[in-house]
mmCIF file of C-alpha atoms in Angstrom:
data_model
loop_
_atom_site.group_PDB
_atom_site.id
_atom_site.type_symbol
_atom_site.label_atom_id
_atom_site.label_comp_id
_atom_site.label_asym_id
_atom_site.label_seq_id
_atom_site.Cartn_x
_atom_site.Cartn_y
_atom_site.Cartn_z
ATOM 1 C CA MET T 1 18.025 -15.727 9.100
ATOM 2 C CA LYS T 2 17.266 -12.206 7.877
ATOM 3 C CA ARG T 3 13.553 -11.446 7.865
ATOM 4 C CA ILE T 4 11.904 -9.193 5.278
ATOM 5 C CA LEU T 5 8.318 -7.946 5.418
ATOM 6 C CA ILE T 6 6.310 -6.595 2.480
ATOM 7 C CA ASN T 7 3.515 -4.514 3.952
ATOM 8 C CA ALA T 8 0.460 -3.679 1.832
ATOM 9 C CA SER T 9 -2.109 -3.935 4.619
ATOM 10 C CA ASN T 10 -3.065 -0.246 4.448
ATOM 11 C CA LEU T 11 -3.954 -0.167 0.728
ATOM 12 C CA HIS T 12 -7.637 -0.528 -0.078
ATOM 13 C CA VAL T 13 -8.465 1.480 -3.228
ATOM 14 C CA GLY T 14 -6.866 3.002 -6.297
ATOM 15 C CA GLY T 15 -3.479 2.692 -7.901
ATOM 16 C CA GLY T 16 -1.713 1.683 -4.701
ATOM 17 C CA VAL T 17 -3.636 -1.593 -4.685
ATOM 18 C CA GLN T 18 -2.613 -2.275 -8.286
ATOM 19 C CA VAL T 19 1.072 -1.546 -7.621
ATOM 20 C CA ALA T 20 1.077 -3.788 -4.556
ATOM 21 C CA ALA T 21 -0.678 -6.651 -6.347
ATOM 22 C CA SER T 22 1.692 -6.296 -9.293
ATOM 23 C CA PHE T 23 4.780 -6.350 -7.046
ATOM 24 C CA ILE T 24 3.673 -9.433 -5.112
ATOM 25 C CA THR T 25 2.731 -11.182 -8.355
ATOM 26 C CA GLU T 26 6.162 -10.395 -9.825
ATOM 27 C CA LEU T 27 7.874 -11.729 -6.690
ATOM 28 C CA TYR T 28 6.004 -14.977 -7.233
ATOM 29 C CA LYS T 29 6.921 -15.149 -10.923
ATOM 30 C CA LEU T 30 10.574 -14.445 -10.076
ATOM 31 C CA LYS T 31 10.457 -17.192 -7.417
ATOM 32 C CA LYS T 32 11.555 -14.752 -4.733
ATOM 33 C CA PHE T 33 9.732 -16.392 -1.870
ATOM 34 C CA ASN T 34 11.938 -15.327 1.068
ATOM 35 C CA PHE T 35 9.495 -12.591 2.039
ATOM 36 C CA SER T 36 6.725 -12.340 4.585
ATOM 37 C CA ILE T 37 3.673 -10.699 3.057
ATOM 38 C CA VAL T 38 0.965 -8.803 4.922
ATOM 39 C CA CYS T 39 -1.641 -7.334 2.594
ATOM 40 C CA SER T 40 -5.193 -6.046 2.614
ATOM 41 C CA THR T 41 -8.173 -7.933 1.270
ATOM 42 C CA ALA T 42 -8.250 -5.592 -1.757
ATOM 43 C CA VAL T 43 -4.633 -6.381 -2.637
ATOM 44 C CA TYR T 44 -5.127 -10.111 -2.074
ATOM 45 C CA GLU T 45 -8.168 -10.194 -4.368
ATOM 46 C CA SER T 46 -6.200 -8.315 -7.064
ATOM 47 C CA LEU T 47 -3.385 -10.871 -7.250
ATOM 48 C CA SER T 48 -3.110 -12.949 -10.393
ATOM 49 C CA ASP T 49 -4.972 -16.239 -10.087
ATOM 50 C CA TYR T 50 -1.825 -18.346 -10.383
ATOM 51 C CA VAL T 51 -0.144 -16.835 -7.293
ATOM 52 C CA ILE T 52 0.111 -19.459 -4.527
ATOM 53 C CA SER T 53 0.429 -17.478 -1.313
ATOM 54 C CA ASP T 54 1.762 -20.443 0.683
ATOM 55 C CA GLU T 55 5.009 -20.327 -1.307
ATOM 56 C CA PHE T 56 6.138 -17.227 0.605
ATOM 57 C CA THR T 57 7.787 -17.369 4.026
ATOM 58 C CA SER T 58 4.412 -16.282 5.389
ATOM 59 C CA PHE T 59 1.341 -14.660 3.901
ATOM 60 C CA GLU T 60 -1.329 -12.911 5.957
ATOM 61 C CA VAL T 61 -4.374 -10.849 5.037
ATOM 62 C CA VAL T 62 -4.746 -7.956 7.479
ATOM 63 C CA ASN T 63 -6.739 -4.767 6.902
ATOM 64 C CA VAL T 64 -5.230 -1.676 8.523
ATOM 65 C CA PHE T 65 -7.191 1.580 8.442
ATOM 66 C CA GLY T 66 -5.756 4.915 9.509
ATOM 67 C CA PHE T 67 -4.740 5.347 13.146
ATOM 68 C CA LYS T 68 -6.596 2.287 14.395
ATOM 69 C CA LYS T 69 -4.291 0.301 16.659
ATOM 70 C CA LEU T 70 -3.337 -3.250 15.787
ATOM 71 C CA ASN T 71 -4.458 -5.942 18.172
ATOM 72 C CA TYR T 72 -1.795 -8.283 19.531
ATOM 73 C CA LYS T 73 -2.712 -11.102 17.153
ATOM 74 C CA ASP T 74 -2.122 -8.845 14.137
ATOM 75 C CA LEU T 75 0.799 -6.905 15.607
ATOM 76 C CA ILE T 76 3.015 -9.995 15.862
ATOM 77 C CA LYS T 77 2.677 -10.419 12.089
ATOM 78 C CA PHE T 78 4.516 -7.107 11.635
ATOM 79 C CA ASN T 79 7.076 -7.099 14.445
ATOM 80 C CA GLY T 80 10.583 -8.547 14.494
ATOM 81 C CA HIS T 81 11.650 -8.062 10.883
ATOM 82 C CA ASP T 82 15.030 -6.774 9.770
ATOM 83 C CA VAL T 83 13.516 -4.744 6.939
ATOM 84 C CA CYS T 84 9.913 -3.730 6.314
ATOM 85 C CA PHE T 85 8.902 -2.297 2.961
ATOM 86 C CA THR T 86 5.544 -0.527 3.225
ATOM 87 C CA ILE T 87 4.622 -0.192 -0.439
ATOM 88 C CA PHE T 88 2.819 3.130 0.074
ATOM 89 C CA GLY T 89 2.453 5.085 3.283
ATOM 90 C CA PRO T 90 2.024 6.594 5.636
ATOM 91 C CA PHE T 91 1.581 3.569 7.857
ATOM 92 C CA TYR T 92 0.377 4.842 11.226
ATOM 93 C CA PRO T 93 0.587 1.870 13.636
ATOM 94 C CA SER T 94 3.868 1.577 15.514
ATOM 95 C CA ILE T 95 5.702 -1.637 14.609
ATOM 96 C CA ASP T 96 9.027 -3.046 15.777
ATOM 97 C CA VAL T 97 11.298 -3.363 12.736
ATOM 98 C CA LYS T 98 14.987 -2.500 12.374
ATOM 99 C CA TYR T 99 14.771 -0.683 9.041
ATOM 100 C CA HIS T 100 11.578 0.721 7.565
ATOM 101 C CA ILE T 101 11.347 1.609 3.854
ATOM 102 C CA CYS T 102 8.172 3.348 2.717
ATOM 103 C CA GLY T 103 6.742 4.244 -0.668
ATOM 104 C CA PHE T 104 5.732 7.878 -1.074
ATOM 105 C CA ALA T 105 3.030 9.091 -3.470
ATOM 106 C CA GLN T 106 1.425 12.000 -1.606
ATOM 107 C CA ALA T 107 1.628 14.947 -3.975
ATOM 108 C CA TRP T 108 -0.143 17.235 -1.477
ATOM 109 C CA ILE T 109 2.945 16.958 0.737
ATOM 110 C CA ALA T 110 5.544 17.167 -2.039
ATOM 111 C CA TYR T 111 3.860 20.261 -3.518
ATOM 112 C CA PRO T 112 2.379 22.174 -0.549
ATOM 113 C CA ASN T 113 1.581 25.326 -2.577
ATOM 114 C CA ASN T 114 -0.371 23.529 -5.281
ATOM 115 C CA GLU T 115 -3.318 24.935 -7.224
ATOM 116 C CA ALA T 116 -5.606 22.100 -6.155
ATOM 117 C CA TYR T 117 -6.145 23.757 -2.771
ATOM 118 C CA LYS T 118 -8.284 26.331 -4.570
ATOM 119 C CA LYS T 119 -10.904 23.589 -4.921
ATOM 120 C CA PHE T 120 -11.500 23.790 -1.150
ATOM 121 C CA PRO T 121 -13.205 26.421 1.030
ATOM 122 C CA LEU T 122 -10.716 28.222 3.298
ATOM 123 C CA VAL T 123 -11.559 26.173 6.395
ATOM 124 C CA SER T 124 -11.192 22.924 4.461
ATOM 125 C CA GLN T 125 -7.853 24.126 3.097
ATOM 126 C CA TRP T 126 -6.477 24.529 6.598
ATOM 127 C CA LYS T 127 -7.885 21.181 7.746
ATOM 128 C CA SER T 128 -6.226 19.500 4.776
ATOM 129 C CA LYS T 129 -2.931 21.269 5.405
ATOM 130 C CA ILE T 130 -2.962 20.102 9.025
ATOM 131 C CA LYS T 131 -3.685 16.533 7.912
ATOM 132 C CA PHE T 132 -0.829 16.547 5.412
ATOM 133 C CA TRP T 133 1.522 18.176 7.940
ATOM 134 C CA ILE T 134 0.848 15.222 10.257
ATOM 135 C CA GLN T 135 1.455 12.773 7.421
ATOM 136 C CA LYS T 136 4.697 14.578 6.586
ATOM 137 C CA GLN T 137 5.977 13.934 10.119
ATOM 138 C CA TYR T 138 5.310 10.208 9.679
ATOM 139 C CA PHE T 139 7.129 10.133 6.354
ATOM 140 C CA LYS T 140 10.129 11.879 7.915
ATOM 141 C CA LYS T 141 10.504 9.033 10.432
ATOM 142 C CA TYR T 142 11.122 6.334 7.828
ATOM 143 C CA ASP T 143 14.671 5.244 7.126
ATOM 144 C CA LEU T 144 14.129 5.495 3.381
ATOM 145 C CA LEU T 145 11.425 6.751 1.031
ATOM 146 C CA VAL T 146 10.795 5.341 -2.441
ATOM 147 C CA VAL T 147 9.184 7.664 -4.992
ATOM 148 C CA GLU T 148 8.004 7.051 -8.548
ATOM 149 C CA GLN T 149 9.476 10.037 -10.416
ATOM 150 C CA ASP T 150 12.594 12.220 -10.215
ATOM 151 C CA HIS T 151 10.490 15.365 -9.899
ATOM 152 C CA VAL T 152 9.050 14.052 -6.623
ATOM 153 C CA LYS T 153 12.514 13.469 -5.156
ATOM 154 C CA HIS T 154 13.497 17.020 -6.089
ATOM 155 C CA ALA T 155 10.277 18.386 -4.574
ATOM 156 C CA LEU T 156 10.841 16.524 -1.298
ATOM 157 C CA SER T 157 14.393 17.841 -1.099
ATOM 158 C CA LYS T 158 13.053 21.399 -1.409
ATOM 159 C CA ILE T 159 10.770 20.955 1.606
ATOM 160 C CA GLY T 160 13.384 19.523 3.951
ATOM 161 C CA PHE T 161 13.711 15.808 3.227
ATOM 162 C CA ASP T 162 17.222 14.383 2.989
ATOM 163 C CA HIS T 163 17.710 13.524 -0.693
ATOM 164 C CA LYS T 164 20.116 10.737 0.338
ATOM 165 C CA ARG T 165 17.182 8.996 1.994
ATOM 166 C CA VAL T 166 14.977 9.095 -1.107
ATOM 167 C CA GLU T 167 15.253 6.524 -3.909
ATOM 168 C CA VAL T 168 13.483 6.652 -7.283
ATOM 169 C CA VAL T 169 11.880 3.553 -8.788
ATOM 170 C CA ASN T 170 10.011 4.526 -11.931
ATOM 171 C CA ASN T 171 6.485 3.235 -12.281
ATOM 172 C CA CYS T 172 5.542 1.157 -15.272
ATOM 173 C CA VAL T 173 2.821 -0.639 -17.147
ATOM 174 C CA SER T 174 1.694 -3.713 -15.274
ATOM 175 C CA SER T 175 2.524 -7.013 -16.964
ATOM 176 C CA LEU T 176 -1.241 -7.560 -16.931
ATOM 177 C CA TYR T 177 -1.488 -5.348 -20.037
ATOM 178 C CA LEU T 178 0.816 -7.696 -21.898
ATOM 179 C CA ASN T 179 -1.282 -10.776 -21.077
ATOM 180 C CA PRO T 180 -4.809 -10.567 -22.542
ATOM 181 C CA ASP T 181 -5.670 -13.984 -21.103
ATOM 182 C CA GLU T 182 -5.793 -12.317 -17.665
ATOM 183 C CA TRP T 183 -8.243 -9.577 -18.677
ATOM 184 C CA LEU T 184 -11.802 -9.601 -17.383
ATOM 185 C CA PRO T 185 -14.845 -7.796 -18.820
ATOM 186 C CA ILE T 186 -16.459 -4.876 -17.044
ATOM 187 C CA LYS T 187 -19.997 -5.522 -15.894
ATOM 188 C CA GLY T 188 -22.736 -3.226 -17.121
ATOM 189 C CA GLY T 189 -22.910 0.529 -16.743
ATOM 190 C CA LEU T 190 -22.201 1.333 -20.390
ATOM 191 C CA PRO T 191 -24.811 3.310 -22.361
ATOM 192 C CA LYS T 192 -26.641 1.595 -25.180
ATOM 193 C CA ASN T 193 -26.048 4.218 -27.876
ATOM 194 C CA ASN T 194 -23.420 5.041 -30.478
ATOM 195 C CA LYS T 195 -22.171 8.333 -29.033
ATOM 196 C CA PRO T 196 -18.413 8.809 -28.555
ATOM 197 C CA ILE T 197 -17.189 7.849 -25.091
ATOM 198 C CA LEU T 198 -14.749 9.748 -22.891
ATOM 199 C CA GLY T 199 -13.605 7.746 -19.889
ATOM 200 C CA PHE T 200 -12.013 8.531 -16.552
ATOM 201 C CA ILE T 201 -10.566 5.816 -14.347
ATOM 202 C CA GLY T 202 -9.937 6.574 -10.678
ATOM 203 C CA ARG T 203 -11.540 7.979 -7.554
ATOM 204 C CA ALA T 204 -13.284 11.315 -7.016
ATOM 205 C CA TYR T 205 -10.478 12.953 -5.069
ATOM 206 C CA PRO T 206 -10.665 16.782 -5.148
ATOM 207 C CA HIS T 207 -7.355 17.151 -6.991
ATOM 208 C CA LYS T 208 -8.717 15.025 -9.852
ATOM 209 C CA ASN T 209 -10.765 18.112 -10.760
ATOM 210 C CA LEU T 210 -13.712 16.066 -12.048
ATOM 211 C CA ASN T 211 -16.376 18.651 -11.266
ATOM 212 C CA ILE T 212 -15.133 20.825 -14.143
ATOM 213 C CA LEU T 213 -16.487 18.195 -16.537
ATOM 214 C CA ILE T 214 -20.037 19.381 -15.827
ATOM 215 C CA MET T 215 -19.189 22.744 -17.402
ATOM 216 C CA VAL T 216 -17.243 21.030 -20.181
ATOM 217 C CA ASN T 217 -20.287 18.901 -21.004
ATOM 218 C CA ASP T 218 -22.543 21.964 -21.117
ATOM 219 C CA ILE T 219 -20.132 23.753 -23.469
ATOM 220 C CA LEU T 220 -19.857 20.733 -25.764
ATOM 221 C CA ILE T 221 -23.641 20.552 -26.085
ATOM 222 C CA ARG T 222 -24.275 24.306 -26.310
ATOM 223 C CA GLU T 223 -21.310 25.469 -28.404
ATOM 224 C CA TYR T 224 -20.493 22.395 -30.492
ATOM 225 C CA ASP T 225 -23.792 20.501 -30.599
ATOM 226 C CA LEU T 226 -21.823 17.479 -29.391
ATOM 227 C CA ASN T 227 -23.401 15.113 -26.901
ATOM 228 C CA LEU T 228 -20.853 12.581 -25.604
ATOM 229 C CA ASN T 229 -20.964 9.783 -23.085
ATOM 230 C CA PHE T 230 -18.770 10.403 -20.045
ATOM 231 C CA ILE T 231 -17.932 7.120 -18.303
ATOM 232 C CA PHE T 232 -16.421 6.935 -14.810
ATOM 233 C CA THR T 233 -15.303 4.257 -12.360
ATOM 234 C CA LEU T 234 -16.929 5.973 -9.396
ATOM 235 C CA THR T 235 -19.124 4.596 -6.643
ATOM 236 C CA ASP T 236 -22.776 5.604 -6.420
ATOM 237 C CA GLU T 237 -21.848 7.849 -3.491
ATOM 238 C CA GLU T 238 -19.144 9.595 -5.510
ATOM 239 C CA MET T 239 -21.471 10.098 -8.468
ATOM 240 C CA ALA T 240 -24.042 11.653 -6.141
ATOM 241 C CA SER T 241 -21.535 13.891 -4.339
ATOM 242 C CA LEU T 242 -20.401 15.349 -7.679
ATOM 243 C CA LYS T 243 -24.026 15.532 -8.885
ATOM 244 C CA PHE T 244 -23.029 13.416 -11.861
ATOM 245 C CA ASP T 245 -26.029 11.203 -11.174
ATOM 246 C CA GLN T 246 -28.238 14.097 -12.304
ATOM 247 C CA ILE T 247 -26.676 14.304 -15.788
ATOM 248 C CA ASP T 248 -28.157 12.115 -18.507
ATOM 249 C CA ASN T 249 -24.914 11.349 -20.340
ATOM 250 C CA PHE T 250 -22.730 10.721 -17.253
ATOM 251 C CA TYR T 251 -22.425 7.043 -16.313
ATOM 252 C CA SER T 252 -20.360 4.880 -14.004
ATOM 253 C CA VAL T 253 -19.291 1.256 -14.307
ATOM 254 C CA GLY T 254 -18.350 1.269 -10.611
ATOM 255 C CA SER T 255 -15.024 0.314 -9.081
ATOM 256 C CA LEU T 256 -12.963 -2.021 -11.247
ATOM 257 C CA SER T 257 -10.447 -4.719 -10.473
ATOM 258 C CA ALA T 258 -7.036 -4.431 -12.115
ATOM 259 C CA GLN T 259 -8.006 -7.217 -14.508
ATOM 260 C CA GLN T 260 -11.044 -5.221 -15.715
ATOM 261 C CA CYS T 261 -9.136 -2.015 -16.499
ATOM 262 C CA PRO T 262 -7.882 -3.100 -19.950
ATOM 263 C CA ASP T 263 -11.469 -3.760 -21.040
ATOM 264 C CA PHE T 264 -12.462 -0.305 -19.802
ATOM 265 C CA TYR T 265 -9.757 1.373 -21.906
ATOM 266 C CA SER T 266 -10.740 -0.689 -24.942
ATOM 267 C CA LYS T 267 -14.341 0.530 -24.724
ATOM 268 C CA ILE T 268 -13.656 4.282 -24.602
ATOM 269 C CA ASP T 269 -12.709 6.605 -27.458
ATOM 270 C CA ALA T 270 -10.333 8.653 -25.311
ATOM 271 C CA LEU T 271 -9.161 8.990 -21.720
ATOM 272 C CA ILE T 272 -10.013 12.336 -20.126
ATOM 273 C CA PHE T 273 -7.601 13.294 -17.341
ATOM 274 C CA PRO T 274 -8.195 16.781 -15.844
ATOM 275 C CA SER T 275 -6.065 16.304 -12.703
ATOM 276 C CA LEU T 276 -4.401 19.253 -10.994
ATOM 277 C CA LEU T 277 -1.902 17.357 -8.885
ATOM 278 C CA GLU T 278 -0.087 14.011 -9.080
ATOM 279 C CA CYS T 279 3.135 12.355 -8.099
ATOM 280 C CA PHE T 280 2.406 9.769 -10.746
ATOM 281 C CA SER T 281 -0.690 8.322 -12.354
ATOM 282 C CA ALA T 282 -0.643 5.042 -14.258
ATOM 283 C CA SER T 283 -3.888 5.599 -16.157
ATOM 284 C CA PRO T 284 -2.409 7.699 -19.028
ATOM 285 C CA ILE T 285 0.293 5.063 -19.572
ATOM 286 C CA GLU T 286 -2.239 2.238 -19.394
ATOM 287 C CA ALA T 287 -4.445 4.024 -21.919
ATOM 288 C CA MET T 288 -1.514 4.503 -24.305
ATOM 289 C CA CYS T 289 -0.624 0.841 -23.934
ATOM 290 C CA MET T 290 -4.187 -0.074 -24.979
ATOM 291 C CA GLY T 291 -4.136 2.245 -27.996
ATOM 292 C CA THR T 292 -6.502 4.743 -26.381
ATOM 293 C CA PRO T 293 -5.724 8.436 -26.992
ATOM 294 C CA VAL T 294 -5.224 10.689 -23.977
ATOM 295 C CA ILE T 295 -6.651 14.173 -23.407
ATOM 296 C CA ALA T 296 -5.008 15.541 -20.280
ATOM 297 C CA SER T 297 -3.997 18.503 -18.155
ATOM 298 C CA ASN T 298 -1.173 20.625 -19.478
ATOM 299 C CA ARG T 299 0.941 19.977 -16.406
ATOM 300 C CA ASP T 300 4.480 18.620 -16.074
ATOM 301 C CA PHE T 301 3.455 15.550 -14.065
ATOM 302 C CA ILE T 302 1.584 14.349 -17.165
ATOM 303 C CA LYS T 303 3.813 15.797 -19.880
ATOM 304 C CA ASP T 304 6.877 14.116 -18.364
ATOM 305 C CA ILE T 305 5.182 10.782 -19.051
ATOM 306 C CA CYS T 306 3.069 11.299 -22.168
ATOM 307 C CA LYS T 307 5.327 13.802 -23.939
ATOM 308 C CA ASP T 308 3.858 14.489 -27.429
ATOM 309 C CA SER T 309 1.421 11.581 -27.358
ATOM 310 C CA ALA T 310 -1.407 13.409 -25.552
ATOM 311 C CA VAL T 311 -3.634 16.349 -26.398
ATOM 312 C CA TYR T 312 -3.189 18.877 -23.596
ATOM 313 C CA PHE T 313 -5.615 21.417 -22.144
ATOM 314 C CA ASP T 314 -5.741 24.016 -19.396
ATOM 315 C CA PRO T 315 -7.459 22.052 -16.581
ATOM 316 C CA LEU T 316 -8.923 25.255 -15.126
ATOM 317 C CA ASN T 317 -10.542 26.363 -18.399
ATOM 318 C CA PRO T 318 -13.639 24.350 -19.407
ATOM 319 C CA PHE T 319 -13.767 26.073 -22.818
ATOM 320 C CA ASP T 320 -10.212 24.952 -23.597
ATOM 321 C CA ILE T 321 -10.991 21.410 -22.445
ATOM 322 C CA ALA T 322 -14.076 21.284 -24.678
ATOM 323 C CA GLU T 323 -12.149 22.656 -27.669
ATOM 324 C CA LYS T 324 -9.389 20.043 -27.268
ATOM 325 C CA ILE T 325 -11.946 17.236 -26.991
ATOM 326 C CA VAL T 326 -13.590 18.342 -30.225
ATOM 327 C CA ARG T 327 -10.214 18.700 -31.940
ATOM 328 C CA LEU T 328 -9.187 15.134 -31.145
ATOM 329 C CA LEU T 329 -12.514 13.426 -31.813
ATOM 330 C CA SER T 330 -13.003 15.195 -35.135
ATOM 331 C CA ASP T 331 -9.534 14.491 -36.530
ATOM 332 C CA GLU T 332 -8.794 10.822 -37.252
ATOM 333 C CA ASN T 333 -5.250 11.613 -38.419
ATOM 334 C CA LEU T 334 -4.483 13.415 -35.164
ATOM 335 C CA LYS T 335 -5.939 10.536 -33.182
ATOM 336 C CA GLU T 336 -3.862 7.973 -35.081
ATOM 337 C CA THR T 337 -0.709 10.051 -34.651
ATOM 338 C CA LYS T 338 -1.217 10.355 -30.900
ATOM 339 C CA VAL T 339 -1.952 6.634 -30.516
ATOM 340 C CA ASN T 340 1.202 5.694 -32.426
ATOM 341 C CA LEU T 341 3.310 8.071 -30.336
ATOM 342 C CA GLY T 342 1.797 6.538 -27.214
ATOM 343 C CA TYR T 343 2.731 3.038 -28.340
ATOM 344 C CA SER T 344 6.310 4.174 -28.957
ATOM 345 C CA ILE T 345 6.570 5.619 -25.444
ATOM 346 C CA THR T 346 5.187 2.544 -23.686
ATOM 347 C CA LYS T 347 7.587 0.258 -25.571
ATOM 348 C CA ASN T 348 10.509 2.078 -23.967
ATOM 349 C CA LEU T 349 9.149 2.057 -20.422
ATOM 350 C CA SER T 350 10.293 -0.324 -17.744
ATOM 351 C CA VAL T 351 8.034 -3.293 -17.073
ATOM 352 C CA ALA T 352 6.631 -4.654 -13.835
ATOM 353 C CA GLU T 353 9.501 -7.143 -13.543
ATOM 354 C CA ASP T 354 11.995 -4.259 -13.663
ATOM 355 C CA ARG T 355 10.128 -2.420 -10.915
ATOM 356 C CA ALA T 356 10.009 -5.526 -8.738
ATOM 357 C CA ASN T 357 13.729 -6.132 -9.197
ATOM 358 C CA ASN T 358 14.452 -2.507 -8.304
ATOM 359 C CA TYR T 359 12.368 -2.795 -5.140
ATOM 360 C CA VAL T 360 14.151 -6.012 -4.196
ATOM 361 C CA SER T 361 17.553 -4.448 -4.869
ATOM 362 C CA ILE T 362 16.776 -1.565 -2.510
ATOM 363 C CA ILE T 363 15.510 -3.931 0.168
ATOM 364 C CA GLN T 364 18.566 -6.158 -0.061
ATOM 365 C CA SER T 365 20.938 -3.193 0.017
ATOM 366 C CA LYS T 366 19.419 -2.132 3.331
ATOM 367 C CA LEU T 367 19.576 -5.514 5.043
ATOM 368 C CA ASN T 368 23.178 -4.983 6.133
ATOM 369 C CA GLU T 369 22.345 -1.495 7.408
ATOM 370 C CA SER T 370 19.555 -2.961 9.526
ATOM 371 C CA HIS T 371 22.076 -5.102 11.404
ATOM 372 C CA LYS T 372 24.217 -2.097 12.241
ATOM 373 C CA LYS T 373 21.400 -0.414 14.148
#
């Protein structure tokens, strides 16, 4: 019997966890149980409540971090499969599988000359480039890469990856957003005042460009006499590292589960997204799906998704960001227009079931190749 492994053991935070949980949940809903699943605790806890893990060929919770070697007890859960699909890599431990498919979402590798490096001191730039060079070598070893957008496939081809070994499966809105019964409330962290709320959902990675919001906030107060609430989903450590904890109108609700994200979007007046670098980010799409307007970087990786539904700014210019925030929040007609355009876009996107079926189709198409090795 052909053996297939779905590997999400290396995903612990962020959008990768949500994609993995969504995929496994869709497999369950589609009654595709002929898979062995190995996932992290974070992915397991993000699965829909109705998923019965025992229905799959096997289901194990294993947490893999970085280069740490697997002990024998865990290693045997990975070895001996015809095809392994690591939902997002790189996956560093060496495992014995015939055909290894890996999801790719590392924009630092796809776009090595990106503007986000300017956020680092020179020494840190070189350390980061060395780290991503090492990751690139791991990605080159996989039999097939799966990316989320066509522009990423083209970018990988330009830096030496074989385009025949890269497949595109477009990301989508999780089915969670279509099922309000699965939503959970966020717990605390929201200010008790009536000021408008701008929200950011994600981690404090350097390319997210969050530190520019300190200057944006100062400009809004000084130039526009506008004092907003900025709400984040950052840890206490992240808030402190950005010095956000020293600003009166900057708050955090902490890390959220996938089921809490819809409630977050429903409680903010607009999503603020100042990122400098992405392969794909689900948060603008999720916001549009929830009827929340998007104010985002004027960069192709966002414009390809949001098209005319977002208000765009120069992410390196805090004055432009502040001006665009004021423009949206002060114009109800503009806000309504953008929300309606966002709804129209999300209606035409693929859904989580489509993504799962596309993943499964790729896996099944490679099973025969695995037996020829």
